[in-house]
mmCIF file of C-alpha atoms in Angstrom:
data_model
loop_
_atom_site.group_PDB
_atom_site.id
_atom_site.type_symbol
_atom_site.label_atom_id
_atom_site.label_comp_id
_atom_site.label_asym_id
_atom_site.label_seq_id
_atom_site.Cartn_x
_atom_site.Cartn_y
_atom_site.Cartn_z
ATOM 1 C CA MET A 170 -16.870 14.089 18.219
ATOM 2 C CA ILE A 171 -16.085 14.812 21.871
ATOM 3 C CA ILE A 172 -17.909 17.788 23.375
ATOM 4 C CA PRO A 173 -15.894 19.391 26.214
ATOM 5 C CA TRP A 174 -18.199 19.527 29.231
ATOM 6 C CA GLN A 175 -16.562 22.836 30.256
ATOM 7 C CA ASN A 176 -17.984 24.501 27.105
ATOM 8 C CA LEU A 177 -21.580 23.691 28.024
ATOM 9 C CA ASP A 178 -23.955 25.860 30.012
ATOM 10 C CA SER A 179 -24.418 24.313 33.467
ATOM 11 C CA GLN A 180 -28.146 23.663 32.894
ATOM 12 C CA THR A 181 -27.430 22.037 29.526
ATOM 13 C CA LEU A 182 -24.772 19.836 31.124
ATOM 14 C CA ASP A 183 -27.179 18.804 33.897
ATOM 15 C CA ASN A 184 -29.886 17.999 31.314
ATOM 16 C CA ILE A 185 -27.503 15.841 29.268
ATOM 17 C CA ILE A 186 -26.374 13.965 32.373
ATOM 18 C CA GLU A 187 -29.958 13.452 33.589
ATOM 19 C CA TYR A 188 -30.968 12.163 30.154
ATOM 20 C CA PHE A 189 -28.038 9.754 30.263
ATOM 21 C CA VAL A 190 -28.757 8.381 33.747
ATOM 22 C CA LEU A 191 -32.482 8.033 33.113
ATOM 23 C CA ARG A 192 -32.046 5.946 29.970
ATOM 24 C CA GLU A 193 -33.080 2.365 30.371
ATOM 25 C CA GLY A 194 -30.150 -0.013 30.666
ATOM 26 C CA THR A 195 -27.780 2.299 32.516
ATOM 27 C CA ASP A 196 -26.258 0.193 35.314
ATOM 28 C CA TYR A 197 -24.869 1.601 38.540
ATOM 29 C CA GLY A 198 -24.148 -1.637 40.350
ATOM 30 C CA LEU A 199 -25.990 -3.641 42.965
ATOM 31 C CA GLN A 200 -26.941 -0.701 45.165
ATOM 32 C CA GLU A 201 -29.715 1.597 43.945
ATOM 33 C CA LYS A 202 -28.836 5.298 43.887
ATOM 34 C CA SER A 203 -30.982 8.405 43.718
ATOM 35 C CA LEU A 204 -31.122 10.491 40.554
ATOM 36 C CA GLN A 205 -29.009 13.189 42.203
ATOM 37 C CA GLU A 206 -26.377 10.638 43.294
ATOM 38 C CA LYS A 207 -26.191 9.291 39.728
ATOM 39 C CA VAL A 208 -25.908 12.800 38.259
ATOM 40 C CA THR A 209 -23.169 13.684 40.753
ATOM 41 C CA GLN A 210 -21.261 10.474 39.961
ATOM 42 C CA VAL A 211 -21.372 11.065 36.200
ATOM 43 C CA LYS A 212 -20.426 14.738 36.604
ATOM 44 C CA SER A 213 -17.419 13.667 38.699
ATOM 45 C CA GLN A 214 -16.369 11.249 35.964
ATOM 46 C CA LEU A 215 -16.572 14.042 33.397
ATOM 47 C CA ILE A 216 -14.517 16.368 35.595
ATOM 48 C CA ASP A 217 -11.784 13.805 36.291
ATOM 49 C CA GLY A 218 -11.616 12.754 32.641
ATOM 50 C CA THR A 219 -12.758 9.147 33.024
ATOM 51 C CA ALA A 220 -15.879 9.908 30.970
ATOM 52 C CA ALA A 221 -16.624 12.217 28.066
ATOM 53 C CA ILE A 222 -19.619 13.551 26.166
ATOM 54 C CA PHE A 223 -19.806 12.333 22.574
ATOM 55 C CA TRP A 224 -21.876 13.804 19.740
ATOM 56 C CA SER A 225 -22.729 11.582 16.778
ATOM 57 C CA GLU A 226 -23.338 13.715 13.732
ATOM 58 C CA LEU A 227 -24.471 10.649 11.801
ATOM 59 C CA HIS A 228 -27.188 9.747 14.334
ATOM 60 C CA GLN A 229 -27.727 13.262 15.720
ATOM 61 C CA THR A 230 -27.360 11.890 19.267
ATOM 62 C CA VAL A 231 -25.388 12.668 22.381
ATOM 63 C CA ASP A 232 -23.931 10.039 24.726
ATOM 64 C CA ILE A 233 -21.624 9.828 27.702
ATOM 65 C CA LYS A 234 -18.997 7.105 27.590
ATOM 66 C CA LEU A 235 -16.088 5.986 29.722
ATOM 67 C CA VAL A 236 -12.697 6.827 28.267
ATOM 68 C CA LYS A 237 -9.196 5.645 29.089
#
């Protein structure tokens, strides 16, 4: 299920994004970026619709994925 980022409290949204960017295996390319740069990049992707927040009821997990 897609969770609209606009429906989330700003602190909750920031926490979800930080959790996402801090997970091991998240790749941001050859150039290392600060945590704030990563959070800003993901938030921009959510705003422009290239990424979305997904809730898995089966696994009780939240994830951010690229969408078309």
